[in-house]
Short mmCIF file of C-alpha atoms in Angstrom, two decimals:
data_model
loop_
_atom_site.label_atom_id
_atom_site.label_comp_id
_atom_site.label_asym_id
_atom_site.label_seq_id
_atom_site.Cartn_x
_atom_site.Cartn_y
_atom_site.Cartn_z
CA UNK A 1 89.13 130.67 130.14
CA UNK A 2 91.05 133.31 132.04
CA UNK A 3 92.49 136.10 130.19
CA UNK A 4 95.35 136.85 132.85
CA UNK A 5 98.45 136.92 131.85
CA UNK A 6 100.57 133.98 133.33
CA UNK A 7 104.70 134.37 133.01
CA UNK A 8 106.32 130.82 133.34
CA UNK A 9 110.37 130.83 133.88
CA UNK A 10 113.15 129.20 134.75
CA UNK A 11 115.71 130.38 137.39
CA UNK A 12 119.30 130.38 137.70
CA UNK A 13 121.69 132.27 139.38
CA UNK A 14 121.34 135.82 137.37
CA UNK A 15 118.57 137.26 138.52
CA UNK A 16 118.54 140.37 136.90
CA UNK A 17 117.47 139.43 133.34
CA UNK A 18 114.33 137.99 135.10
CA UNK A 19 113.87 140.90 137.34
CA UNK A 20 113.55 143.21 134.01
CA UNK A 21 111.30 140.59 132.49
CA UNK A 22 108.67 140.77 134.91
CA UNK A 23 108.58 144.06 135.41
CA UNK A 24 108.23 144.92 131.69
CA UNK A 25 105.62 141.96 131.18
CA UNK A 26 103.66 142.99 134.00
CA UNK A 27 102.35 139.40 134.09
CA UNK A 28 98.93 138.81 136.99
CA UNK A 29 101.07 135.59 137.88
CA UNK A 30 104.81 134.66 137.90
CA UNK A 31 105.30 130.54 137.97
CA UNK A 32 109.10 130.00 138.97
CA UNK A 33 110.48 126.31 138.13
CA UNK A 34 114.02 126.86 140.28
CA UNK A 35 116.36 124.20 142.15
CA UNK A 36 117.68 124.27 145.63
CA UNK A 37 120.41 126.32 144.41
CA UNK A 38 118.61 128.35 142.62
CA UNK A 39 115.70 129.50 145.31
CA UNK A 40 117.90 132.77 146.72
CA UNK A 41 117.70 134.33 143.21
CA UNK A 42 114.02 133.69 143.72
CA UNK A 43 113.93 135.82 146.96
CA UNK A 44 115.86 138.73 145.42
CA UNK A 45 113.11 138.56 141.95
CA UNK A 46 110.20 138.93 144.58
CA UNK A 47 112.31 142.08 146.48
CA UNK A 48 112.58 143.97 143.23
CA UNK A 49 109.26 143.31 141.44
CA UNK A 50 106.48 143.42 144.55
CA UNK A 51 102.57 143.54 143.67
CA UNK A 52 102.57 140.13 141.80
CA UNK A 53 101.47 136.68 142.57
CA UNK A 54 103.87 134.32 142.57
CA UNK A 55 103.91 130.24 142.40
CA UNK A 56 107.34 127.69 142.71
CA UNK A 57 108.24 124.66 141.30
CA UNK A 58 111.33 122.98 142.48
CA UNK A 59 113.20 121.05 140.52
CA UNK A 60 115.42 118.30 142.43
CA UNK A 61 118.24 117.60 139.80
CA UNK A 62 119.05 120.30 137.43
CA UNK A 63 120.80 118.57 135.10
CA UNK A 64 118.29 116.17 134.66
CA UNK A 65 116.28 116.84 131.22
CA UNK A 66 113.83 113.88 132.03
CA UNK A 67 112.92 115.84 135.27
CA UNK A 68 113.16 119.24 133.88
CA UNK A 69 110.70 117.97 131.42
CA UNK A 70 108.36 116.56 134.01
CA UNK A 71 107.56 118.91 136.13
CA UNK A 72 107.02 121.64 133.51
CA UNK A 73 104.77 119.22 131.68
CA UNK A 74 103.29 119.50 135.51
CA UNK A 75 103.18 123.29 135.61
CA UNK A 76 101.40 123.96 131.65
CA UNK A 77 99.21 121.39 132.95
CA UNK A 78 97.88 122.74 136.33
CA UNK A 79 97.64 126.12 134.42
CA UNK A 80 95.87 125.18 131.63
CA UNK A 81 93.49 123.42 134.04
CA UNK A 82 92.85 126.55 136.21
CA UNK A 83 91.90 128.38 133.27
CA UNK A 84 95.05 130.46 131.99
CA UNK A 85 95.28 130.39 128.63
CA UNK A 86 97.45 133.41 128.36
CA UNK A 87 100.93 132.72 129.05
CA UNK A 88 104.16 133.50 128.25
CA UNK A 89 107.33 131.48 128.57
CA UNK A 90 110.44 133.14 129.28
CA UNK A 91 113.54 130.78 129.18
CA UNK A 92 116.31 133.34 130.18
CA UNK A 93 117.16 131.60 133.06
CA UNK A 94 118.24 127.94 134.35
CA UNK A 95 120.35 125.35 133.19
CA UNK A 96 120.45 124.32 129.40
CA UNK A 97 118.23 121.10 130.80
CA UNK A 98 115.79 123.22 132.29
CA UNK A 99 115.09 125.47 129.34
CA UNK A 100 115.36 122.36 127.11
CA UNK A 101 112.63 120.49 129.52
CA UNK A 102 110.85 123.58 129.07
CA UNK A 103 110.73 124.27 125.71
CA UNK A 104 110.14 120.80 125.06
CA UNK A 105 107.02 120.62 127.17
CA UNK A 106 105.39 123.79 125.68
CA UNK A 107 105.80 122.74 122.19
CA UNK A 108 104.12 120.69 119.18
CA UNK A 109 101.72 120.82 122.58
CA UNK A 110 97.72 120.67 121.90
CA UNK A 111 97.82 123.81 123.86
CA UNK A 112 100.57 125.23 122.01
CA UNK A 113 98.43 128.02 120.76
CA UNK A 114 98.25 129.58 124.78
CA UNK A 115 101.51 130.28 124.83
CA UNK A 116 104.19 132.84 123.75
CA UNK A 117 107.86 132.86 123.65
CA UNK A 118 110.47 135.28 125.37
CA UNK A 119 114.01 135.63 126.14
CA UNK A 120 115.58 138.87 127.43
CA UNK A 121 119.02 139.56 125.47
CA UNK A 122 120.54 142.58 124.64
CA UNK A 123 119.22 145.99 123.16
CA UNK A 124 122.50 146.85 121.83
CA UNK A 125 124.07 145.05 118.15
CA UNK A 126 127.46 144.52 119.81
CA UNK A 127 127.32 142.27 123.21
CA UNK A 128 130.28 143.62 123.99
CA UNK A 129 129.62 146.61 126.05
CA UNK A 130 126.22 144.77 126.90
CA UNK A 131 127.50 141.76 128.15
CA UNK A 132 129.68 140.63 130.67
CA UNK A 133 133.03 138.11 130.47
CA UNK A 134 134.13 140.29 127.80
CA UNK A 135 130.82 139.98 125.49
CA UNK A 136 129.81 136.13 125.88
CA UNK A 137 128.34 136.38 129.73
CA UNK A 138 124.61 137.55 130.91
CA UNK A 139 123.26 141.05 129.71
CA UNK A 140 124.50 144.08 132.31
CA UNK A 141 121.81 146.14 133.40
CA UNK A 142 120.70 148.79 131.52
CA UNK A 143 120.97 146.93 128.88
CA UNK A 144 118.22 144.24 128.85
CA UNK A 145 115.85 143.83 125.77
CA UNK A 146 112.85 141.18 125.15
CA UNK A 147 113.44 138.98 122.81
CA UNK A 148 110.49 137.84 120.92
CA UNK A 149 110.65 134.32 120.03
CA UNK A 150 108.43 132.03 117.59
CA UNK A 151 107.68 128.77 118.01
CA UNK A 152 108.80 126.30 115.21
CA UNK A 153 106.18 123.72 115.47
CA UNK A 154 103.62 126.58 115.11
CA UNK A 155 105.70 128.00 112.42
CA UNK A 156 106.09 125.49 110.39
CA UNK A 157 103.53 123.42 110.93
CA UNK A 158 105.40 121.08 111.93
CA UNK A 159 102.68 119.36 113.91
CA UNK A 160 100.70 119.36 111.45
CA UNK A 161 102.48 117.61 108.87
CA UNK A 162 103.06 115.29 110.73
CA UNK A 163 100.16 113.98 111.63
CA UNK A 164 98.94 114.54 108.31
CA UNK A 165 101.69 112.46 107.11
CA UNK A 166 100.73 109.68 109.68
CA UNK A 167 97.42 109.68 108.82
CA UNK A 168 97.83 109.09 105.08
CA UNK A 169 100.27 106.41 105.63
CA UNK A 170 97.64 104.42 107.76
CA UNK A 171 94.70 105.17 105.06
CA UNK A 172 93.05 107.77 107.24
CA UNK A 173 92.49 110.37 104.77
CA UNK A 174 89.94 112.75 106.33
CA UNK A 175 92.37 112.97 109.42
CA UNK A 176 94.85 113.32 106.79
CA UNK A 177 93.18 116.23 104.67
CA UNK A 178 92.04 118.20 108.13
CA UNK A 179 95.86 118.27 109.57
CA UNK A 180 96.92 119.35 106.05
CA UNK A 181 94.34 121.75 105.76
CA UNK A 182 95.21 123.75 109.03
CA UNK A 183 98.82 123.71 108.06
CA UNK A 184 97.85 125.37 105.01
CA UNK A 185 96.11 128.09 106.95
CA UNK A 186 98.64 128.60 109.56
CA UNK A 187 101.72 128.78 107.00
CA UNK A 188 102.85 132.12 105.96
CA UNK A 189 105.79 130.53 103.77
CA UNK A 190 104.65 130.54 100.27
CA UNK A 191 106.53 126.88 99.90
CA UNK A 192 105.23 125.44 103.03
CA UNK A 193 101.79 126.34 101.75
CA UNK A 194 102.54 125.23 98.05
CA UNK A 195 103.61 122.12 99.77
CA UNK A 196 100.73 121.88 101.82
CA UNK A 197 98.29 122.06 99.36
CA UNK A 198 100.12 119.61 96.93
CA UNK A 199 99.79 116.60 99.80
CA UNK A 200 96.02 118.48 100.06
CA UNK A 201 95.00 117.07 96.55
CA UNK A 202 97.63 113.94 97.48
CA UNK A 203 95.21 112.93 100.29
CA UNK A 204 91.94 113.89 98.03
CA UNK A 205 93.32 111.30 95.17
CA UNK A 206 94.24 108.34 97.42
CA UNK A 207 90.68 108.84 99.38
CA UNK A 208 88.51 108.79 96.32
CA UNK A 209 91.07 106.00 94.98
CA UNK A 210 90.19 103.83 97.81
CA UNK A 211 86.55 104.23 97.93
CA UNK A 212 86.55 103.11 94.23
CA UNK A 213 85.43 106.07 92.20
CA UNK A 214 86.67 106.48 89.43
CA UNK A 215 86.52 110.70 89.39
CA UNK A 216 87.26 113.07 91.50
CA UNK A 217 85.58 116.48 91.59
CA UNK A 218 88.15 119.19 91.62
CA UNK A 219 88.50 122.89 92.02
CA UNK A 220 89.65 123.84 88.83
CA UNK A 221 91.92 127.17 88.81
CA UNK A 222 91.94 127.94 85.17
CA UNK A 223 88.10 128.17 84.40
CA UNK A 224 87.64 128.88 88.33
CA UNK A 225 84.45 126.54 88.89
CA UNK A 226 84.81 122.53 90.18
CA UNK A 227 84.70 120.10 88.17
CA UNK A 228 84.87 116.37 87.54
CA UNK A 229 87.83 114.42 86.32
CA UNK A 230 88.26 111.25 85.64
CA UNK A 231 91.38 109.58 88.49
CA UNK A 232 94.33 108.96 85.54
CA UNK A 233 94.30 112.16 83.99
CA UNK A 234 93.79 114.15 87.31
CA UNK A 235 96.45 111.98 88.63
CA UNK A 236 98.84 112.95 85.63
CA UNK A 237 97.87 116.79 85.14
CA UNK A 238 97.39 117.83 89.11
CA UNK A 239 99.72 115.19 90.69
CA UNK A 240 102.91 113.80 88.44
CA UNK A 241 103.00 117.43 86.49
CA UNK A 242 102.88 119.79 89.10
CA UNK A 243 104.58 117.58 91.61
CA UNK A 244 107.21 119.66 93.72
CA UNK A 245 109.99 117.76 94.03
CA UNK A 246 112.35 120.00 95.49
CA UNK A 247 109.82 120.46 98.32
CA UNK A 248 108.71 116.83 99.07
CA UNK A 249 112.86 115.56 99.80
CA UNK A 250 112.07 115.39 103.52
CA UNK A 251 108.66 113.55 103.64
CA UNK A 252 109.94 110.72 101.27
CA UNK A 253 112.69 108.14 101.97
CA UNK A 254 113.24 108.21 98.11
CA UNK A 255 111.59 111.13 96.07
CA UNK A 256 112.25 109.01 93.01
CA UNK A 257 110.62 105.89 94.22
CA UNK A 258 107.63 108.51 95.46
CA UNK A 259 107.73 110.09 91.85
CA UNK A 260 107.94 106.31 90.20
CA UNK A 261 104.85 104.44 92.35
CA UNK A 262 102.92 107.52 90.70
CA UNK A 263 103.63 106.93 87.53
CA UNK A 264 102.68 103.16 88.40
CA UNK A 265 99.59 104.18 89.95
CA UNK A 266 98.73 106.08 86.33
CA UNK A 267 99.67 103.02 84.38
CA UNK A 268 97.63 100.42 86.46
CA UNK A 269 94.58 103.51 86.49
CA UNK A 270 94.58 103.94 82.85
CA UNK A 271 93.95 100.22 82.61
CA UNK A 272 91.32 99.97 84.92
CA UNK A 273 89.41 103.22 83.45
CA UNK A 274 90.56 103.91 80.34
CA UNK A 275 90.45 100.97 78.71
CA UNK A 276 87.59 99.00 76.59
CA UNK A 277 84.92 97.46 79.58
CA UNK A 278 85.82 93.70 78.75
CA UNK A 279 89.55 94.63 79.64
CA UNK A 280 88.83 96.14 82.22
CA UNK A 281 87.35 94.34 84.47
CA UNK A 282 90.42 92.50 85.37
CA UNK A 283 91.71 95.50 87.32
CA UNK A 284 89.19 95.81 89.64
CA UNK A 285 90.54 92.56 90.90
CA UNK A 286 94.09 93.58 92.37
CA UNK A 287 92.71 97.03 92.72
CA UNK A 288 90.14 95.17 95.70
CA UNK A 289 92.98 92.76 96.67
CA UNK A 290 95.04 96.08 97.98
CA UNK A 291 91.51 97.57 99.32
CA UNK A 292 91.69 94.55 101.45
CA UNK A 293 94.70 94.88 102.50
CA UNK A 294 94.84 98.59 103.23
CA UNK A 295 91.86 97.49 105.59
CA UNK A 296 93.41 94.68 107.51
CA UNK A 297 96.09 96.90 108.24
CA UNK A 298 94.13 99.67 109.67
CA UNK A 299 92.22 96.91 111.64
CA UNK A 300 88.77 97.39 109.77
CA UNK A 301 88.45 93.52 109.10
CA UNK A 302 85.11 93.09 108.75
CA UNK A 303 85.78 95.85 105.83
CA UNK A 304 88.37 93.89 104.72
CA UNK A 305 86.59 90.37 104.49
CA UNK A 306 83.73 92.07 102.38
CA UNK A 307 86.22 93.07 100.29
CA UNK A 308 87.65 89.67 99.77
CA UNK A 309 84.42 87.96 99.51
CA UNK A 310 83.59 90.54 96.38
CA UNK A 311 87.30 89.12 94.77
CA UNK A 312 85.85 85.71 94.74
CA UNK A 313 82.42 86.66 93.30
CA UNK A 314 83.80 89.00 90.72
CA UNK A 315 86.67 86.07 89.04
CA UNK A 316 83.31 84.51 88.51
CA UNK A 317 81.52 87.45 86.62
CA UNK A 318 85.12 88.08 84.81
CA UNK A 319 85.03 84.01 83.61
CA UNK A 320 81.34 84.69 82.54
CA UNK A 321 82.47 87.28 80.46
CA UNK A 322 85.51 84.51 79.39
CA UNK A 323 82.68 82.95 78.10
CA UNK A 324 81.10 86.08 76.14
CA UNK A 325 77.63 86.10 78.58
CA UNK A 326 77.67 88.88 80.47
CA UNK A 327 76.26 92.02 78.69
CA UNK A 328 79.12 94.64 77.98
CA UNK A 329 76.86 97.36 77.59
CA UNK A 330 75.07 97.43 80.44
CA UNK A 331 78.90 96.91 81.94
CA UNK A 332 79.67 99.96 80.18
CA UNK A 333 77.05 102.30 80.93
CA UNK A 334 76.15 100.94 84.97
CA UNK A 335 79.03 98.79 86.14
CA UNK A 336 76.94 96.24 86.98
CA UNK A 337 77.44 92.32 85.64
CA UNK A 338 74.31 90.70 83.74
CA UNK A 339 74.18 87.87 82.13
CA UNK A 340 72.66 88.80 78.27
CA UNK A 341 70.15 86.81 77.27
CA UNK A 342 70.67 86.54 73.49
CA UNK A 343 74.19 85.30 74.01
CA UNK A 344 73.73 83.00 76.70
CA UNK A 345 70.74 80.99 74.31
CA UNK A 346 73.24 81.07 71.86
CA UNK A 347 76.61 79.93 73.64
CA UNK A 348 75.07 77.22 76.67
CA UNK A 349 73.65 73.47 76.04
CA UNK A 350 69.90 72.90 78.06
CA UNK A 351 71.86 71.50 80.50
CA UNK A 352 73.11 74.84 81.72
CA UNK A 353 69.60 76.67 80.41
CA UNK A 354 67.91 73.78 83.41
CA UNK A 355 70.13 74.93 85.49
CA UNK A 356 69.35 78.74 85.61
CA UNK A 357 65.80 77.86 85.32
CA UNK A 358 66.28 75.99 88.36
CA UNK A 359 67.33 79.31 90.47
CA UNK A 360 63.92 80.40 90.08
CA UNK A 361 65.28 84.06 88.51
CA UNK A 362 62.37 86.16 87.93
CA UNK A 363 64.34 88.57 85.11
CA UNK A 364 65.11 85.15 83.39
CA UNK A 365 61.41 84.01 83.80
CA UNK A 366 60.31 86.98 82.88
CA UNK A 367 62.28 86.93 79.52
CA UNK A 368 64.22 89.94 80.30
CA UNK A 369 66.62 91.17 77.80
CA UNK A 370 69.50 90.09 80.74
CA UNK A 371 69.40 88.61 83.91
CA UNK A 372 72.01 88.40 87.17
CA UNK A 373 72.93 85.61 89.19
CA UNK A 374 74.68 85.33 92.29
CA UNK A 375 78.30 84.11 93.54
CA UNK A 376 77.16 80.84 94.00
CA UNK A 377 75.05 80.33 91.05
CA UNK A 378 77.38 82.15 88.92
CA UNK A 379 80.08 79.29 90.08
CA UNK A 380 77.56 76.73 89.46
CA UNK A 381 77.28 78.09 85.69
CA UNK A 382 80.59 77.74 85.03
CA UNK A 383 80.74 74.41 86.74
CA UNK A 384 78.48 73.12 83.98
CA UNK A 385 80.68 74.86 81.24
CA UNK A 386 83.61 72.59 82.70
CA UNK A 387 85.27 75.65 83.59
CA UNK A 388 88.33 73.57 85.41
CA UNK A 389 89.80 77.04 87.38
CA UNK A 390 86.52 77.28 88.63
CA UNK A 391 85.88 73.52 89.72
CA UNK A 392 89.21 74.08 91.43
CA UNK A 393 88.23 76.91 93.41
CA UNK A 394 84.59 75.36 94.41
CA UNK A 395 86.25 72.15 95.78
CA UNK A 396 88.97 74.10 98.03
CA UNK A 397 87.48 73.00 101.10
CA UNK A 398 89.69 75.79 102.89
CA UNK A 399 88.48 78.43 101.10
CA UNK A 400 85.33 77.48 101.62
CA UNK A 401 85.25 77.13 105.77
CA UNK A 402 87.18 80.99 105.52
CA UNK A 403 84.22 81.97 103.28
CA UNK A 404 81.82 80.45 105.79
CA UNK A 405 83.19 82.68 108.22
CA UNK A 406 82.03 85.89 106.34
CA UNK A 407 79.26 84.35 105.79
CA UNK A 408 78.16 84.62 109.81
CA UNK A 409 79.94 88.07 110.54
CA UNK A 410 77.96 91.37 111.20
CA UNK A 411 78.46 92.69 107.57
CA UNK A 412 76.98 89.63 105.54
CA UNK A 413 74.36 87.04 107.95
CA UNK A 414 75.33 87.45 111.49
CA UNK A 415 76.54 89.26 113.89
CA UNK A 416 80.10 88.01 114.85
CA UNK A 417 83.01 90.56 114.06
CA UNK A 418 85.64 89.33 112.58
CA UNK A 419 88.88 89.49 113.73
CA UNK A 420 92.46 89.89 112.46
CA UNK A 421 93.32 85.99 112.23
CA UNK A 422 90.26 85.48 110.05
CA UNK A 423 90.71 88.31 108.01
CA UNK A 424 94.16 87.53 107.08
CA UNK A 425 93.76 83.81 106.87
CA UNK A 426 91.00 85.03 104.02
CA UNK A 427 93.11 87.11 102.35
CA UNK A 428 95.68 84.82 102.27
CA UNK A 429 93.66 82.21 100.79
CA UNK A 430 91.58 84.46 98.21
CA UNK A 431 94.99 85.55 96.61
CA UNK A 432 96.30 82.16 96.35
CA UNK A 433 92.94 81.56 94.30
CA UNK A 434 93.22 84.55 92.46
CA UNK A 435 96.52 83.62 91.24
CA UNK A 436 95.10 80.35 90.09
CA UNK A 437 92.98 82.54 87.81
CA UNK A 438 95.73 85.20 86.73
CA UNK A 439 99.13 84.03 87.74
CA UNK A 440 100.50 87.55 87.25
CA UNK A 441 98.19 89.63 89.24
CA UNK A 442 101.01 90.33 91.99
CA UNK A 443 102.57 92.60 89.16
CA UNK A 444 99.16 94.81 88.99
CA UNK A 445 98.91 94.71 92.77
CA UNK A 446 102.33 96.12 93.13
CA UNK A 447 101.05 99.29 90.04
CA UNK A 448 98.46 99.61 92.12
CA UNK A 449 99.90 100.45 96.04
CA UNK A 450 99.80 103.48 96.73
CA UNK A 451 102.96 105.56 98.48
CA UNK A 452 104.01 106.58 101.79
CA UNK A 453 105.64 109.09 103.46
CA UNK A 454 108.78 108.56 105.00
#
């Protein structure tokens, strides 16, 4: 990139403010955006500051902000591909639509960081000896002083934010955590960056949320080394306690609401983790049910119709456990769903015992001390306990041809993708079914959404 010193303006009818500009900038190039009207004032500039280079844009309407907007758009543009990336914006001069157009071209701009702002006003704290029409007109001569001026969107992070806001409302969260990251580094406002780093552990809770762990390791400040905590009481001590309220009224349609779907989120999480392992494996039910969903709507649906097709196989593993077979505490200790031998010799007729011989398991041939089973053979099981929920859910034929479908996408047996439709049709129907298991599993779906920004 070129390190020459580029000065963009826009011209009006007062020359002289730009005249004293240029020659106290001492810019390599001078790129005018002027009118028809404007393009004398031009001539007189180049009389009174020879030895520079200079370049014109004309602008056809100057009251036209669309236009104004346009063609400066045009002008970063053709600098920033010649190389410039030194340049300074001086919006002295011009009609209020052509500094607007301007300004709003340069801003919240990926090359935002190129440029710098100017203005030339007056050196003196009274514009009334400065200024002509009696104080309120351009600066005299003599009197001229630059005017340093700081762009808000780099100030404020403004661009930032917003993105990182964007991102975490559509589930993106290492987008999320980079934009909030550099506005934390950029931010010289000790509430900006409190703020900033508040939505940083935000973003780090909701990502490790929705990959299903149930900790998150954490930088903690008191005893100064990272550590692990489990997602309820991190959610409670570094979220809903230290939750700036006053700072967040801008970025929420309704703080309260924001404030109230977290203390949701800590009820529905102390269920799911807190609680003894038969309870709670209910809650990884709605918990995927909203995975799913979150997917679908960020257009991951093969992601999503994984997610669905574990729902269906875990309400069986949740009605073994009904049923007092699966073995708690290897539950407990791995997460993982095995049938225990001991009780399932004690609690099934031979007809059942045939049956799981019949699946040809080698832990149950081998006399293991517990065994797993598949969706399907976990579904016949309970068929032969006369499970009636589950006969239900075997004979819907619909369900079925949407299960099929998964069945022959690129994340289970074949390689079709799936698409929206499909996806959504599967949700639709795997919640219907899940209801048919636990009518009220809306309500833990609902504790379990997580919030958005305005």
């Amino acid at each position: 990139m070129s390190n020459k010193k580029v000065l963009v303006m826009t011209v009006g009818g007062s020359p002289e403010p730009l005249i004293y500009s240029i020659n106290e900038i001492k810019p390599d190039l001078v790129y005018f955006i002027h009118t028809k009207e404007s393009f004398k004032s031009i001539d007189l500039i180049i009389h009174e500051t020879k030895g520079y280079k200079y370049v014109r844009k004309e602008l056809k309407f100057h009251e036209s902000l669309d236009e104004a907007y346009k063609v400066s758009k045009e002008v970063l543009r053709n600098l920033h591909d010649r190389g410039f990336d030194n340049i300074t914006i001086d919006f002295t001069g011009g009609t209020k639509p052509m500094v607007t157009g301007l300004i709003l071209a340069s801003t919240g701009d990926k090359y935002t960081n190129s440029f710098e702002y100017i203005y030339v006003g007056s050196k003196e704290e009274s514009d009334l000896k400065s200024r002509n029409k009696c104080g309120v007109g351009t600066v005299k001569n003599g009197f001229e002083s630059i005017k340093i001026q700081y762009d808000p969107y780099k100030t404020y992070a403004l661009l930032e934010f917003k993105r990182g806001k964007n991102f975490f409302n559509h589930y993106q969260f290492e987008a999320a955590l980079k934009n909030f990251e550099n506005a934390k580094l950029k931010l010289s406002d000790s509430n900006l960056k409190k703020q900033a780093e508040y939505y940083i552990n935000l973003v780090k809770f909701y990502q490790c949320w929705d990959i299903f762990n149930n900790k998150i390791k954490y930088y903690n400040k008191t005893t100064k080394r990272y550590e692990k905590s489990k997602l309820p009481v991190y959610l409670e001590n570094e979220i809903i306690n230290n939750c700036p309220i006053n700072l967040l009224k801008h970025d929420f349609e309704d703080v309260n609401g924001f404030i109230n779907q977290l203390e949701n989120n800590l009820k529905f999480l102390k269920l799911k983790i807190l609680t003894d392992a038969k309870d709670s494996m209910f809650y990884y039910l709605p918990d995927l049910l909203n995975n799913a969903c979150r997917k679908i709507e960020g257009g991951f649906y093969d992601d999503a119709v994984a997610r669905l097709y574990r729902v269906i196989e875990l309400i069986a593993q949740i009605r073994l456990n009904d049923f007092g077979l699966i073995d708690l505490n290897r539950f407990q200790t791995s997460k993982i769903f095995h049938i225990n031998r001991n009780n399932f010799n004690k609690k099934t007729g031979d007809d059942v015992k045939y049956l799981v011989e019949s699946f040809g398991i080698n832990d149950y041939k081998n006399n293991k001390d517990s065994f797993k089973v598949h969706k399907s053979q976990a579904y016949n099981i309970l068929e032969k306990l006369d499970d009636n929920l589950s006969n239900q859910s075997i004979k819907d034929r619909q369900l079925n041809i949407a299960v099929n479908k998964r069945n022959n996408s690129i994340l289970a047996h074949g390689l079709n993708p799936m698409n929206k439709d499909d996806a959504v049709d599967l949700y639709k129907k795997v919640l219907n079914n899940s209801k048919l298991f636990y009518p009220d599993i809306e309500k833990y779906m609902k504790l379990a959404e997580f919030p958005k920004f305005r």
